[in-house]
Structure formats: structure tokens, C-alpha cells
Amino acid sequence: MRETLHLQGGVLGLPRASDGQQVLVRAEDIRIDPQGPIAARVETVTFLGTHYRIALSGAMTGPLFMLHAGFSAPKPGDEVRISIPPEALLVLPLDTAA
């Protein structure tokens, strides 16, 4: 049983076994955390009024988007660490229709 998710940028604990399933996360559940287990690089930062939309690379094979609520945001090119609480990870059956 797989209870961890191995990504390009690090390893996350899962809320339950994920064999034969996909793991999804909402952008608002990703946090910049200096002690976070996942390393990423900031590609773009878009100010949206009350928060920032940040595109990250290096955390996984494709881009990862997060929402950051704060008075300031990292800049493109910055290296950051991120965390995602295990309970925020959605473990769902693979979409076999795709």
C-alpha cells in the first residue's frame, strides 16, 4: 500500500493508501512553508486583489498552481518550500474515460 506520494520536489504523506488512484489538491490548500517537504521554483505571480495566484515548477512533472493570501508574495525565480496537509489531499479513482 502506498501511503506516501513521491514527487519531483519531495515526498508527501497521504491521508490513506492510494494504490491505483490519483491524488489531487486544491490551489488554496498549498502553503508556502520554509520547513515544507516540497521544493519548488516560482514561475509566475499574479495579483488578484485579495490574494496571489502563483505558478510553481519543480514540485512535480507539470506546473503546480497555488493561491497565496498575504501582503506580499515571492517573486518569479525564487526557490520556495511548500506544504500540503495530508487531509487536504484528495485520493480519487483514476479517470479511465480520459
Tab-separated table of C-alpha atoms in Angstrom:
chain	number	residue	atom	x	y	z
A	1	MET	CA	0.000	0.000	0.000
A	2	ARG	CA	1.298	3.417	-0.956
A	3	GLU	CA	0.838	5.921	1.875
A	4	THR	CA	3.311	8.493	0.583
A	5	LEU	CA	3.380	10.484	-2.630
A	6	HIS	CA	6.836	10.789	-4.221
A	7	LEU	CA	7.083	13.948	-6.312
A	8	GLN	CA	9.949	15.568	-8.187
A	9	GLY	CA	10.320	18.155	-5.380
A	10	GLY	CA	9.931	15.853	-2.360
A	11	VAL	CA	7.633	13.439	-0.548
A	12	LEU	CA	4.173	13.995	0.961
A	13	GLY	CA	2.287	11.837	3.417
A	14	LEU	CA	-1.157	10.750	2.200
A	15	PRO	CA	-4.355	10.550	4.263
A	16	ARG	CA	-4.839	6.928	3.123
A	17	ALA	CA	-3.380	4.360	0.733
A	18	SER	CA	-3.538	5.439	-2.900
A	19	ASP	CA	-2.661	2.338	-4.927
A	20	GLY	CA	-4.333	2.584	-8.347
A	21	GLN	CA	-5.728	6.041	-7.602
A	22	GLN	CA	-4.927	9.670	-8.383
A	23	VAL	CA	-4.083	12.368	-5.865
A	24	LEU	CA	-5.457	15.878	-6.343
A	25	VAL	CA	-5.139	19.098	-4.354
A	26	ARG	CA	-6.934	22.436	-4.400
A	27	ALA	CA	-4.783	25.517	-5.068
A	28	GLU	CA	-5.953	27.121	-1.815
A	29	ASP	CA	-4.648	24.170	0.248
A	30	ILE	CA	-0.996	24.660	-0.772
A	31	ARG	CA	1.080	26.808	1.594
A	32	ILE	CA	4.483	28.409	1.363
A	33	ASP	CA	6.330	26.926	4.347
A	34	PRO	CA	10.087	27.297	4.958
A	35	GLN	CA	10.014	23.840	6.606
A	36	GLY	CA	7.782	22.297	3.918
A	37	PRO	CA	8.702	18.927	2.417
A	38	ILE	CA	8.379	20.021	-1.244
A	39	ALA	CA	10.850	22.260	-3.094
A	40	ALA	CA	9.605	24.393	-5.994
A	41	ARG	CA	10.536	27.384	-8.132
A	42	VAL	CA	8.219	30.359	-8.622
A	43	GLU	CA	7.455	30.852	-12.329
A	44	THR	CA	4.716	33.492	-12.306
A	45	VAL	CA	2.903	35.594	-9.726
A	46	THR	CA	-0.454	37.218	-10.482
A	47	PHE	CA	-2.045	39.643	-8.028
A	48	LEU	CA	-5.811	39.011	-7.817
A	49	GLY	CA	-6.848	41.693	-5.312
A	50	THR	CA	-7.175	39.686	-2.115
A	51	HIS	CA	-4.572	37.034	-2.919
A	52	TYR	CA	-1.899	35.947	-5.409
A	53	ARG	CA	-2.026	33.101	-7.942
A	54	ILE	CA	1.434	31.530	-8.080
A	55	ALA	CA	2.628	29.051	-10.700
A	56	LEU	CA	5.336	26.697	-9.437
A	57	SER	CA	7.706	24.373	-11.276
A	58	GLY	CA	9.903	21.563	-9.989
A	59	ALA	CA	7.428	20.293	-7.415
A	60	MET	CA	6.007	17.768	-9.877
A	61	THR	CA	6.387	16.992	-13.569
A	62	GLY	CA	3.955	19.729	-14.657
A	63	PRO	CA	3.111	23.147	-13.251
A	64	LEU	CA	1.507	23.432	-9.833
A	65	PHE	CA	-0.745	26.416	-9.091
A	66	MET	CA	-1.388	27.771	-5.628
A	67	LEU	CA	-3.298	30.659	-4.091
A	68	HIS	CA	-1.357	32.749	-1.595
A	69	ALA	CA	-3.131	35.129	0.789
A	70	GLY	CA	-0.638	37.588	2.167
A	71	PHE	CA	0.599	41.147	1.935
A	72	SER	CA	3.452	40.099	-0.333
A	73	ALA	CA	4.398	37.135	-2.472
A	74	PRO	CA	7.627	35.546	-3.654
A	75	LYS	CA	8.996	36.751	-6.971
A	76	PRO	CA	9.471	34.759	-10.193
A	77	GLY	CA	12.731	32.828	-9.939
A	78	ASP	CA	12.547	32.443	-6.150
A	79	GLU	CA	13.046	28.978	-4.710
A	80	VAL	CA	10.381	28.122	-2.124
A	81	ARG	CA	9.299	25.208	0.010
A	82	ILE	CA	5.643	24.276	0.228
A	83	SER	CA	3.469	22.094	2.392
A	84	ILE	CA	0.086	20.483	1.878
A	85	PRO	CA	-1.755	18.994	4.862
A	86	PRO	CA	-2.463	15.282	4.261
A	87	GLU	CA	-6.173	15.816	4.946
A	88	ALA	CA	-6.275	18.327	2.036
A	89	LEU	CA	-5.104	15.708	-0.489
A	90	LEU	CA	-7.962	14.140	-2.425
A	91	VAL	CA	-7.375	10.458	-3.232
A	92	LEU	CA	-9.777	9.501	-6.027
A	93	PRO	CA	-10.172	6.621	-8.503
A	94	LEU	CA	-8.315	7.067	-11.794
A	95	ASP	CA	-10.459	8.532	-14.571
A	96	THR	CA	-10.420	5.663	-17.057
A	97	ALA	CA	-12.560	7.572	-19.572
A	98	ALA	CA	-9.760	10.043	-20.374
